[in-house]
Short mmCIF file of C-alpha atoms in Angstrom, two decimals:
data_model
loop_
_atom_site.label_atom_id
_atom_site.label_comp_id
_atom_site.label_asym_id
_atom_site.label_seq_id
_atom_site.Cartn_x
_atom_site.Cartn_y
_atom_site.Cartn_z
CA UNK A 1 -106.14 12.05 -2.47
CA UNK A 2 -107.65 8.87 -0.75
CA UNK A 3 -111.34 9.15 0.33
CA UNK A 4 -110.30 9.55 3.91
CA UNK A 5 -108.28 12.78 3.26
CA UNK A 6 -109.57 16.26 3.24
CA UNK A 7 -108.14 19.61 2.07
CA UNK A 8 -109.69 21.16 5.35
CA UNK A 9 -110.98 19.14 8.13
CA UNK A 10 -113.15 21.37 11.00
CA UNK A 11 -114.11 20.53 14.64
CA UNK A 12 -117.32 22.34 15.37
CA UNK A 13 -120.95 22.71 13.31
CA UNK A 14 -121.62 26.08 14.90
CA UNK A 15 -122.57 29.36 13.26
CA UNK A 16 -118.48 29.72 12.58
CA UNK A 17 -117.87 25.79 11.54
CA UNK A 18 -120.72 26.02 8.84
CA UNK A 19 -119.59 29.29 7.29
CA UNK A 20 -116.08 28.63 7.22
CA UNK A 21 -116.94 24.82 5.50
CA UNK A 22 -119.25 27.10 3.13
CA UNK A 23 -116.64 29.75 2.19
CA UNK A 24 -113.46 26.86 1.75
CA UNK A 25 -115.67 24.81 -0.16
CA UNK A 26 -116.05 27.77 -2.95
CA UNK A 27 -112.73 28.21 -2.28
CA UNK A 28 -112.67 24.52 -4.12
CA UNK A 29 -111.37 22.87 -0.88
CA UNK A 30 -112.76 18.95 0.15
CA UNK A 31 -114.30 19.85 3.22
CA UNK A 32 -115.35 17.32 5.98
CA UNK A 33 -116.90 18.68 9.28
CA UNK A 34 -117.44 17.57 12.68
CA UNK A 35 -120.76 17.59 14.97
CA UNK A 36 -121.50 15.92 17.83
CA UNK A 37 -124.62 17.06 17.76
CA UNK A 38 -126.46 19.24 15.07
CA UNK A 39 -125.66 22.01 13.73
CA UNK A 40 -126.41 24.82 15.95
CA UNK A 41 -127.14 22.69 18.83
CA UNK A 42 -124.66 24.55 20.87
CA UNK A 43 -124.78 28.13 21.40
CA UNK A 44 -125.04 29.43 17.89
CA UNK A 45 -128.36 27.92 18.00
CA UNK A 46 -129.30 29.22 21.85
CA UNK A 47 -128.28 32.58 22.07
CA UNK A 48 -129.87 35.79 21.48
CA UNK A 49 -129.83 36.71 17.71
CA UNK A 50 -128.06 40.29 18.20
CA UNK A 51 -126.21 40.96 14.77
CA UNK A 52 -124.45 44.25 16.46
CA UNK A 53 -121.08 46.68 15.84
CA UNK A 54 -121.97 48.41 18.79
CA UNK A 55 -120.50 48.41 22.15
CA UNK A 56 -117.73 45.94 20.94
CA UNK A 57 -114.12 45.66 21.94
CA UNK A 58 -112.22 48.09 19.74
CA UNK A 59 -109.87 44.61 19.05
CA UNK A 60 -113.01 42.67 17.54
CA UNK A 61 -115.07 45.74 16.51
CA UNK A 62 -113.46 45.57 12.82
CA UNK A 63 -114.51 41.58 12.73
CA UNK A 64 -118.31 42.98 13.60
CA UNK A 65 -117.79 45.83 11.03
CA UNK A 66 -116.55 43.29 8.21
CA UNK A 67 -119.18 40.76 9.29
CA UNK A 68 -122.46 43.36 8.46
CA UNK A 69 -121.65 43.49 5.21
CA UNK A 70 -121.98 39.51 4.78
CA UNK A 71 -125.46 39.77 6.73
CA UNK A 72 -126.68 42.40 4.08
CA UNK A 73 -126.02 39.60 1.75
CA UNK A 74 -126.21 36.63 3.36
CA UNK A 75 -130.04 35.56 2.06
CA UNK A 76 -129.47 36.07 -1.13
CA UNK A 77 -126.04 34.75 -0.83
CA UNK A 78 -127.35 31.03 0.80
CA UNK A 79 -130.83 31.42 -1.43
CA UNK A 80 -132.81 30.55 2.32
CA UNK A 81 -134.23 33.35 4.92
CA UNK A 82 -132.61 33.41 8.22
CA UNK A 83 -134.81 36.12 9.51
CA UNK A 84 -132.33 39.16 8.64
CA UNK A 85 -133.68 42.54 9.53
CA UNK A 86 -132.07 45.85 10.06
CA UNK A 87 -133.51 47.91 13.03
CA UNK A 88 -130.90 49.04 14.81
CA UNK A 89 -129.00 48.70 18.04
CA UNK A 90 -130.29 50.83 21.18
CA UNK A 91 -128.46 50.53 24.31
CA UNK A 92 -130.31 52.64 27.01
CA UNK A 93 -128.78 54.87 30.02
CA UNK A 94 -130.16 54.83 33.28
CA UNK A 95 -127.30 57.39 35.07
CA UNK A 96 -124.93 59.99 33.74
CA UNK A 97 -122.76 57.42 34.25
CA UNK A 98 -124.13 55.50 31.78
CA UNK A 99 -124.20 58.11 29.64
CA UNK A 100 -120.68 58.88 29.78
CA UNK A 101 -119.89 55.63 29.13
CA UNK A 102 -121.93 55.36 25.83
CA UNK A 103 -119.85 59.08 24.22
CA UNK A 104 -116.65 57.38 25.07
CA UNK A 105 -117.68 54.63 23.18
CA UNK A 106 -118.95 56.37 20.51
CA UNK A 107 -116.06 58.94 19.59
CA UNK A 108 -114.14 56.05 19.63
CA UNK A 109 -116.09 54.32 17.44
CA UNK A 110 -116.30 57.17 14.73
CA UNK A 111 -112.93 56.59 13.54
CA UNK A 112 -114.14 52.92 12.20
CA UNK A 113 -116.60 54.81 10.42
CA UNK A 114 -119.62 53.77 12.76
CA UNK A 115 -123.27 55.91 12.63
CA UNK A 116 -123.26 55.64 15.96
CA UNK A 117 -125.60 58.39 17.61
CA UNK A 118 -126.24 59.32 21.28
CA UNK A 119 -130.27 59.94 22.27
CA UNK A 120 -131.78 61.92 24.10
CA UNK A 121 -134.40 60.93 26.42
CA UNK A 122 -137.39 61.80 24.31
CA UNK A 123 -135.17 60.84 21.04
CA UNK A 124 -135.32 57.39 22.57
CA UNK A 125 -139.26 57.30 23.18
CA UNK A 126 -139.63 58.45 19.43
CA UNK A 127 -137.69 54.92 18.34
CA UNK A 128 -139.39 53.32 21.04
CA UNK A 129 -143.00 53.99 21.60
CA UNK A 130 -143.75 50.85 23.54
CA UNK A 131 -140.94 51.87 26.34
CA UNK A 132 -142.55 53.46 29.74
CA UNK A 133 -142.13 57.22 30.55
CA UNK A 134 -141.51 56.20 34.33
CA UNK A 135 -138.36 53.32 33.46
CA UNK A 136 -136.04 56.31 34.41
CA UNK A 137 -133.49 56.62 30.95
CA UNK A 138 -131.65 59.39 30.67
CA UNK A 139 -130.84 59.01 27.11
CA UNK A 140 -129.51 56.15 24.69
CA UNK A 141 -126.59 55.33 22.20
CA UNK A 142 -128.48 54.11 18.75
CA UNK A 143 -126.35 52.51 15.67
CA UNK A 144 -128.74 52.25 12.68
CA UNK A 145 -126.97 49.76 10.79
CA UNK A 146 -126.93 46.99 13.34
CA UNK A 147 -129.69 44.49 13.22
CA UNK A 148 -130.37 40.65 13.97
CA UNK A 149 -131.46 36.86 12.81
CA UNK A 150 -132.57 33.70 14.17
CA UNK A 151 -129.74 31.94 15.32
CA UNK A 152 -130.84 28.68 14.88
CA UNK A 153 -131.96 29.49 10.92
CA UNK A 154 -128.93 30.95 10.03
CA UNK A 155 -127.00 28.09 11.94
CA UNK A 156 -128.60 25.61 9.23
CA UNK A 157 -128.61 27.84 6.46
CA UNK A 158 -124.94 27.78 6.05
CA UNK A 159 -124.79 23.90 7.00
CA UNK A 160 -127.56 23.25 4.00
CA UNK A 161 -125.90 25.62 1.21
CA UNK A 162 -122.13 23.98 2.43
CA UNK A 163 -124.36 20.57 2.17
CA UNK A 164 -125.33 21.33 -1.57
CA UNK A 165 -121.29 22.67 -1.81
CA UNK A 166 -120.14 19.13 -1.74
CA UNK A 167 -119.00 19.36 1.80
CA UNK A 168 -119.02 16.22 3.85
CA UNK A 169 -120.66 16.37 7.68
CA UNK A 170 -120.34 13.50 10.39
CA UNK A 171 -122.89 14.48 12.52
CA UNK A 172 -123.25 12.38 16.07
CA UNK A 173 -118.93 12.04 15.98
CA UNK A 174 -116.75 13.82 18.41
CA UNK A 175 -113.11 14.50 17.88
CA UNK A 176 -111.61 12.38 20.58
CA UNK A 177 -107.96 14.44 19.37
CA UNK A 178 -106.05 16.28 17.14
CA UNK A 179 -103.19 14.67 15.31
CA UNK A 180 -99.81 15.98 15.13
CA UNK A 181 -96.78 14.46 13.94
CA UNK A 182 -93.92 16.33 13.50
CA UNK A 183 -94.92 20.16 14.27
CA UNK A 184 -97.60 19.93 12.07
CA UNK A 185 -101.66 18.53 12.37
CA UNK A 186 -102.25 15.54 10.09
CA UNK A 187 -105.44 15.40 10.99
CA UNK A 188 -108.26 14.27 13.70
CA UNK A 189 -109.31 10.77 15.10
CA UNK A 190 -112.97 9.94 15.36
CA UNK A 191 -114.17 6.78 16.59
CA UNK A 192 -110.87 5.05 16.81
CA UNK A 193 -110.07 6.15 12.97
CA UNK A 194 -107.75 8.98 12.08
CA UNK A 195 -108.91 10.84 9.35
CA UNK A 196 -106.38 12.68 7.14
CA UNK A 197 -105.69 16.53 6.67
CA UNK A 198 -103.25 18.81 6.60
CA UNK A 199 -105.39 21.79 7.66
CA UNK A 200 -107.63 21.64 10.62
CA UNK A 201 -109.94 24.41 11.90
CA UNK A 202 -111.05 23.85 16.02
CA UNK A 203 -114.60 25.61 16.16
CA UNK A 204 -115.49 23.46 19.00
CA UNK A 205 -116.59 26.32 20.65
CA UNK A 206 -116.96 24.82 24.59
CA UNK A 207 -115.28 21.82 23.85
CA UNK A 208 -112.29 23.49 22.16
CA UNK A 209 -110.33 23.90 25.14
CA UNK A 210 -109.98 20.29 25.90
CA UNK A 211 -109.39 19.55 21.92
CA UNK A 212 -106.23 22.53 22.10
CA UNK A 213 -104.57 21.25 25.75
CA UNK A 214 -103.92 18.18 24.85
CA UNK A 215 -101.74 19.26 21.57
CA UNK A 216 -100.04 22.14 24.06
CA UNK A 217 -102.48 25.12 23.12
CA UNK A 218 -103.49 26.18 26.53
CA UNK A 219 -106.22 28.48 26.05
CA UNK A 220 -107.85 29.68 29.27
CA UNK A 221 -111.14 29.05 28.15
CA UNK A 222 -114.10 28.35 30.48
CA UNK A 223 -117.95 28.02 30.75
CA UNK A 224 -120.68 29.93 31.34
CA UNK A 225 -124.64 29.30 31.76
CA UNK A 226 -126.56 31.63 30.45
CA UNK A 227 -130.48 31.81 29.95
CA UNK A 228 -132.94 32.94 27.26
CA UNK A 229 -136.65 33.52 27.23
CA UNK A 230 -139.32 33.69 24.76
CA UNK A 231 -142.76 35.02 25.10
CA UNK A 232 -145.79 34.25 23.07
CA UNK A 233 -146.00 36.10 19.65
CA UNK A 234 -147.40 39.63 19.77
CA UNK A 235 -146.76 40.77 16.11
CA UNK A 236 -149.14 43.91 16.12
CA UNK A 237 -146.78 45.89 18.73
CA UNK A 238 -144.00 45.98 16.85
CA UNK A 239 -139.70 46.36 18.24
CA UNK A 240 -137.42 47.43 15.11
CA UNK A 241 -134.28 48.04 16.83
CA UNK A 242 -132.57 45.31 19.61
CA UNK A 243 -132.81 47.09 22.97
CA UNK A 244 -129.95 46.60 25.71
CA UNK A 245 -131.31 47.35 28.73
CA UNK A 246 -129.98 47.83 32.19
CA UNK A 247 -129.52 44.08 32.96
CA UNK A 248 -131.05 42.12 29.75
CA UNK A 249 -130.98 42.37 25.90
CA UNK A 250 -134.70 42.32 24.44
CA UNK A 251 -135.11 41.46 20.86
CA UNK A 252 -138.38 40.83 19.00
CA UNK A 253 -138.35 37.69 15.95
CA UNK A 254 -140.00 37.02 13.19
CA UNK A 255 -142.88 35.00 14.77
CA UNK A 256 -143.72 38.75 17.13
CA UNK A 257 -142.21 37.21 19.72
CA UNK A 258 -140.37 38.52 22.38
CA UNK A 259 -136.48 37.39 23.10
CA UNK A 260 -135.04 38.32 26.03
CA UNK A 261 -132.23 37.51 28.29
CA UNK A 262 -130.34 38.73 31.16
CA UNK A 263 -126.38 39.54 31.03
CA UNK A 264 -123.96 37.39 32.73
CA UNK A 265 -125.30 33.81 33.73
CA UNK A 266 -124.35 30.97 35.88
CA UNK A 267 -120.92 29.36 36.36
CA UNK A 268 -121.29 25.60 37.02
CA UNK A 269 -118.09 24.46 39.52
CA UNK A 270 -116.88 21.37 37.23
CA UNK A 271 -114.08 19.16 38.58
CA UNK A 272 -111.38 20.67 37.15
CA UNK A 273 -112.58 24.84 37.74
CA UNK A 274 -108.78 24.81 39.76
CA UNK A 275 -107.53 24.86 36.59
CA UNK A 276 -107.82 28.55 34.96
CA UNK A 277 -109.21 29.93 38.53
CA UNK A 278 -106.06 32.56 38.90
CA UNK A 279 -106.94 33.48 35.14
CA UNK A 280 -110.28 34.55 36.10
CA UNK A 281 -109.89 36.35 39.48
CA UNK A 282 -108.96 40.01 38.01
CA UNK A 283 -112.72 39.19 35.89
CA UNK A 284 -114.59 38.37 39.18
CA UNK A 285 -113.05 41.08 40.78
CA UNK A 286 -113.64 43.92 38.37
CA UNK A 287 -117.49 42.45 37.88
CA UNK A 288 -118.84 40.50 40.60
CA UNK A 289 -122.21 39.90 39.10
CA UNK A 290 -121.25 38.85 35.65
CA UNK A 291 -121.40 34.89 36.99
CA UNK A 292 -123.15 33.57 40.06
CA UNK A 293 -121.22 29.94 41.17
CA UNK A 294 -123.22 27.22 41.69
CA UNK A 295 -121.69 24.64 43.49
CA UNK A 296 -124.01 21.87 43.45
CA UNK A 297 -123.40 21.33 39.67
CA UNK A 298 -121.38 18.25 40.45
CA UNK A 299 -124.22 17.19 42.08
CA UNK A 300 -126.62 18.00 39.36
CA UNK A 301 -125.08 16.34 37.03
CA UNK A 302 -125.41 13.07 38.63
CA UNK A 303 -129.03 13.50 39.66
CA UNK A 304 -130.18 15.24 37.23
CA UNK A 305 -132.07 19.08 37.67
CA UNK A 306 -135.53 18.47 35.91
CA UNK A 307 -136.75 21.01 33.89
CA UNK A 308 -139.19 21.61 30.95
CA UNK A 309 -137.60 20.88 27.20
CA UNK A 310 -137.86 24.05 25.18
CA UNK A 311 -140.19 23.96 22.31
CA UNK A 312 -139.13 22.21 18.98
CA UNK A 313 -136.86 24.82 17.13
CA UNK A 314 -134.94 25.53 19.82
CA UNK A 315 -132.03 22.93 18.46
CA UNK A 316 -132.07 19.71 21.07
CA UNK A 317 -128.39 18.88 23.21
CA UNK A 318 -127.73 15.74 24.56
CA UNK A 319 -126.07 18.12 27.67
CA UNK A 320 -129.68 18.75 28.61
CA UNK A 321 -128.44 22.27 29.47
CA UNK A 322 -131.05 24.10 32.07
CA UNK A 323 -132.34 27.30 32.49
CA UNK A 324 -131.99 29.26 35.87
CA UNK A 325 -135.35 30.34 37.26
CA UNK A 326 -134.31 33.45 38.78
CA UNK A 327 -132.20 34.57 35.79
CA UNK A 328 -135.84 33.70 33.88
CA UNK A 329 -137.78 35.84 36.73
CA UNK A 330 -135.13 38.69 36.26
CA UNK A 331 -135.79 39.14 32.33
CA UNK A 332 -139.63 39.33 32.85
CA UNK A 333 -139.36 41.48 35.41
CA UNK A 334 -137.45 44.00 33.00
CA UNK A 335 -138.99 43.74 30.05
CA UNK A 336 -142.22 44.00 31.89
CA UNK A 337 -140.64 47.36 33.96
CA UNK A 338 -139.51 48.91 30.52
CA UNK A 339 -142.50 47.77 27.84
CA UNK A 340 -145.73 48.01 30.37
CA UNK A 341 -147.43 47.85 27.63
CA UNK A 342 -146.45 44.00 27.09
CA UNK A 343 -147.03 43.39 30.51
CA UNK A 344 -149.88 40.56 29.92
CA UNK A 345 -147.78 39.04 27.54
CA UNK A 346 -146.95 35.36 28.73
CA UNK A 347 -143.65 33.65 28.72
CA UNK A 348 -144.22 30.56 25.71
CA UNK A 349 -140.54 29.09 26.65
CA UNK A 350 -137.36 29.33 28.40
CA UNK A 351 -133.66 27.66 27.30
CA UNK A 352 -130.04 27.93 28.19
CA UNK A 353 -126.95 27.42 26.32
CA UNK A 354 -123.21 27.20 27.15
CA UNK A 355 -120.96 30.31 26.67
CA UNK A 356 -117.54 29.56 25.77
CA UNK A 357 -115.57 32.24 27.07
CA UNK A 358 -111.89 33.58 27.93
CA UNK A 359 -110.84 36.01 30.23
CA UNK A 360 -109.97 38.99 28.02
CA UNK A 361 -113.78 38.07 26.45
CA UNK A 362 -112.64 38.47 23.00
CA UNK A 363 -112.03 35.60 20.68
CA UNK A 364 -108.76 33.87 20.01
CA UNK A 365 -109.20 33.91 16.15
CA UNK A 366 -106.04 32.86 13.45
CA UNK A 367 -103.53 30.21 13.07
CA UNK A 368 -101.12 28.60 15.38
CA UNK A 369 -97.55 28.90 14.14
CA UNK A 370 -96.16 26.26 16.62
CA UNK A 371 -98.07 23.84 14.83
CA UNK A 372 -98.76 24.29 11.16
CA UNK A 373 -101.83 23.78 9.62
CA UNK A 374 -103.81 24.48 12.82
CA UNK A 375 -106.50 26.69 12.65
CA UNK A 376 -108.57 27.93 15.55
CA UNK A 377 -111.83 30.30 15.84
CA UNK A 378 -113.11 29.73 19.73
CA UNK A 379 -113.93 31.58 22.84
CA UNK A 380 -116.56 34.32 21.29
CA UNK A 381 -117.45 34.71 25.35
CA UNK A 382 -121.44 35.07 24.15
CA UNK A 383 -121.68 37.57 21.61
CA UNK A 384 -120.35 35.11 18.33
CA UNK A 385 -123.05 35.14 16.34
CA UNK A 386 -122.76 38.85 14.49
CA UNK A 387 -119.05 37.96 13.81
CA UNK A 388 -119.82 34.32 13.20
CA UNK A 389 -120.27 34.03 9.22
CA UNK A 390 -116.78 36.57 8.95
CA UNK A 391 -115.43 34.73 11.07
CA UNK A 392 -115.74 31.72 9.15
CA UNK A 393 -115.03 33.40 5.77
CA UNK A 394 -111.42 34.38 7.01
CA UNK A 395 -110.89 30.51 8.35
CA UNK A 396 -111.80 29.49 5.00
CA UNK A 397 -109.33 32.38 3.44
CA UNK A 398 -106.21 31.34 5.91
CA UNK A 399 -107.05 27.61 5.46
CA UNK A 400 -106.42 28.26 1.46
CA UNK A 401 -103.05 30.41 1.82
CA UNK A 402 -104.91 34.03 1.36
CA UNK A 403 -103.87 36.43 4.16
CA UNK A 404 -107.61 38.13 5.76
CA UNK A 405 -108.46 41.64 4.59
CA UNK A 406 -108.41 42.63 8.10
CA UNK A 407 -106.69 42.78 11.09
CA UNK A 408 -107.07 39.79 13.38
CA UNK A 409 -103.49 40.27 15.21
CA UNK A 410 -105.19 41.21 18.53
CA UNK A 411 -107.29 38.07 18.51
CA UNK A 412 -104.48 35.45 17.91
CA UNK A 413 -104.39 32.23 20.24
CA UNK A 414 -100.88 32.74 20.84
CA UNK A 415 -102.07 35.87 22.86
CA UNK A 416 -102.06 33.40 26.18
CA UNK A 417 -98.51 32.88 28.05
CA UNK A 418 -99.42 29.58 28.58
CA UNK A 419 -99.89 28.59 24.56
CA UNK A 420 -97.72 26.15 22.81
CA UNK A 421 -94.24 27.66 22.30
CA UNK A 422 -92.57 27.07 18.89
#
């Protein structure tokens, strides 16, 4: 093997890249990764920091299961903290509706073995002392065994124990393409220089699409905006458990701080948003609010939107990826309506990051058989990070011949009528 070819070459230094260049390097593989960036300069190192089972898609909810047993681990396993801590998963009801909604969940759930449990209203005030008596919840569903991390920690604590692996990282290099020759990938050209490998995982998360079109893979995949707040530290009132509620997902880190962000987010028109638009409309239909359309993105990518840099560990982009002010007005005003007692507690900093998503909003995970040697872990639609380290361990297993020790049918690429045909 010349110094220019690799065993396993992967696109993509996020929270799935790292892992699965961890796992296939004690796997013995010659690993060389990808980054245009840094590691976890995309959304593995923007988003929330929910490490949850619950209120999956039964078609991922095994990947989630699979992955929780890694987090247990994972400190020890890397020998560097990533700010693991079980507390639990509450998702509050504001309606009977809501409530209905959480049992059918959870007697589904019960046959992957989940502790799932459904609250009652003063069951919920017992796990949550800080929440108000007036926010109107009529109850909760609670899984114990869920918990979280910071994303951007955990992001670099695979890429430093890979690092100390022997695997190789060109950070600052995009993938211009894939190469294929003959049904198969022989590898991926960087600037202007092909570099050699017979097994190639795309992690590219938002940039994957682009990467898997031009080789035939037409994956649906678009782009969302979505925003994420931080308040100053308040360590003495303490939040175990990750609450989900009505419109935003609260989580408190390991400074005392206070994480919180609103569902759905902002969908930027780009030049080509003709392209997948028909693959999107039942989406849009069946849940309006999920993304508001802004139109003048064109626009605001020329000129530019001007807005405050978040603090120092947020990880930096060169996309210069802004928050939305009334998605940032929306979380406060929740968390402030549900935790009164945090009411006085001042906002320290406010990011985005870009959600890579697909219109079933479950991952296409597996290999491509059209084209062997391809691997592909993309489209986590926003909640990637739980899965993330499994789903880099089963890369790493395909990538070396082993078949995964579960099920990731439902997730394969080929699940689009528009993918590469063999």
């Amino acid at each position: 093997m010349t110094s220019d070819e690799w065993d396993l070459i992967i696109i993509g230094a996020g929270i799935v890249g790292c892992s699965a260049a961890f796992y296939a390097a004690k796997n013995g593989m010659r690993v060389l990764v990808f980054e245009r960036e840094t590691p976890g300069s995309a959304q593995s190192g923007r988003n929330l920091g929910f490490v949850r089972q619950q209120g999956r898609d039964f078609r991922e909810l095994s990947l989630a299961i699979a992955a929780m047993k890694l987090w247990e681990g994972v400190e020890t396993e890397l020998g560097r903290k990533v700010g693991w801590f079980r507390g639990g998963n509450l998702a509050l009801a504001t309606s009977d509706a809501d409530m209905a909604r959480h049992e059918e969940w959870q007697v589904r759930a019960m046959d992957f073995g989940l502790d799932t449990l459904l609250l009652t209203t003063e069951q919920v005030i017992t796990k949550l002392p800080l929440l108000s008596r007036n926010a109107n919840i009529k109850g909760a569903m609670y899984t114990a065994s869920d918990g979280k991390a910071e994303p951007g920690r955990a992001t670099r604590a695979y890429f430093e124990a890979a690092l100390e692996l022997g695997v190789s990282f060109s950070l600052g290099a995009s993938v211009s393409r894939i190469d294929v020759s003959a049904g198969r990938v022989t590898g991926v050209w960087s600037g202007g220089r092909l570099h050699r490998s017979r097994m190639v995982l795309c992690a590219a998360g938002a940039g994957s699409g682009r990467l898997l079109r031009a080789i035939g893979l037409d994956l649906p995949q678009e782009q969302i905006r979505a925003t994420v707040v931080r308040t100053l530290p308040r360590p003495e009132l303490k939040l175990e458990p990750c609450v989900s509620g009505p419109l935003t997902g609260i989580r408190q880190d390991v400074r005392g701080a206070y994480v919180v962000s609103v569902a759905g987010g902002e969908y930027d028109v780009r030049w080509d948003s003709w392209r997948y638009a028909r693959s999107y409309a039942p989406v849009r239909k069946s849940n309006p609010d999920i993304a508001r359309i802004n139109v003048w993105a064109p626009l605001q990518r020329i000129f530019g939107r001007g807005y405050d840099r978040p603090l120092a560990d947020i990880p930096p982009t060169r996309d210069h990826v802004a928050p939305d002010a009334w998605r940032t007005k929306e979380a406060i005003t929740e968390f402030r309506h549900l935790f009164p007692a945090l009411e006085d507690t001042q906002v320290e900093t406010s990011w985005a990051g870009i959600i890579d998503t697909l219109p079933d909003v479950v991952p296409a995970m597996g290999a491509v058989d059209a084209l062997e040697g391809l691997l592909v872990a993309t489209g986590f639609s926003g909640h990637g990070f739980g899965p993330g380290p499994m789903a880099g361990k089963i890369m790493a297993d395909l990538a070396t011949g082993q078949q995964p020790h579960i099920d990731i049918s439902e997730l394969s690429p080929a699940r689009f009528k528009n993918s590469l045909q063999a």
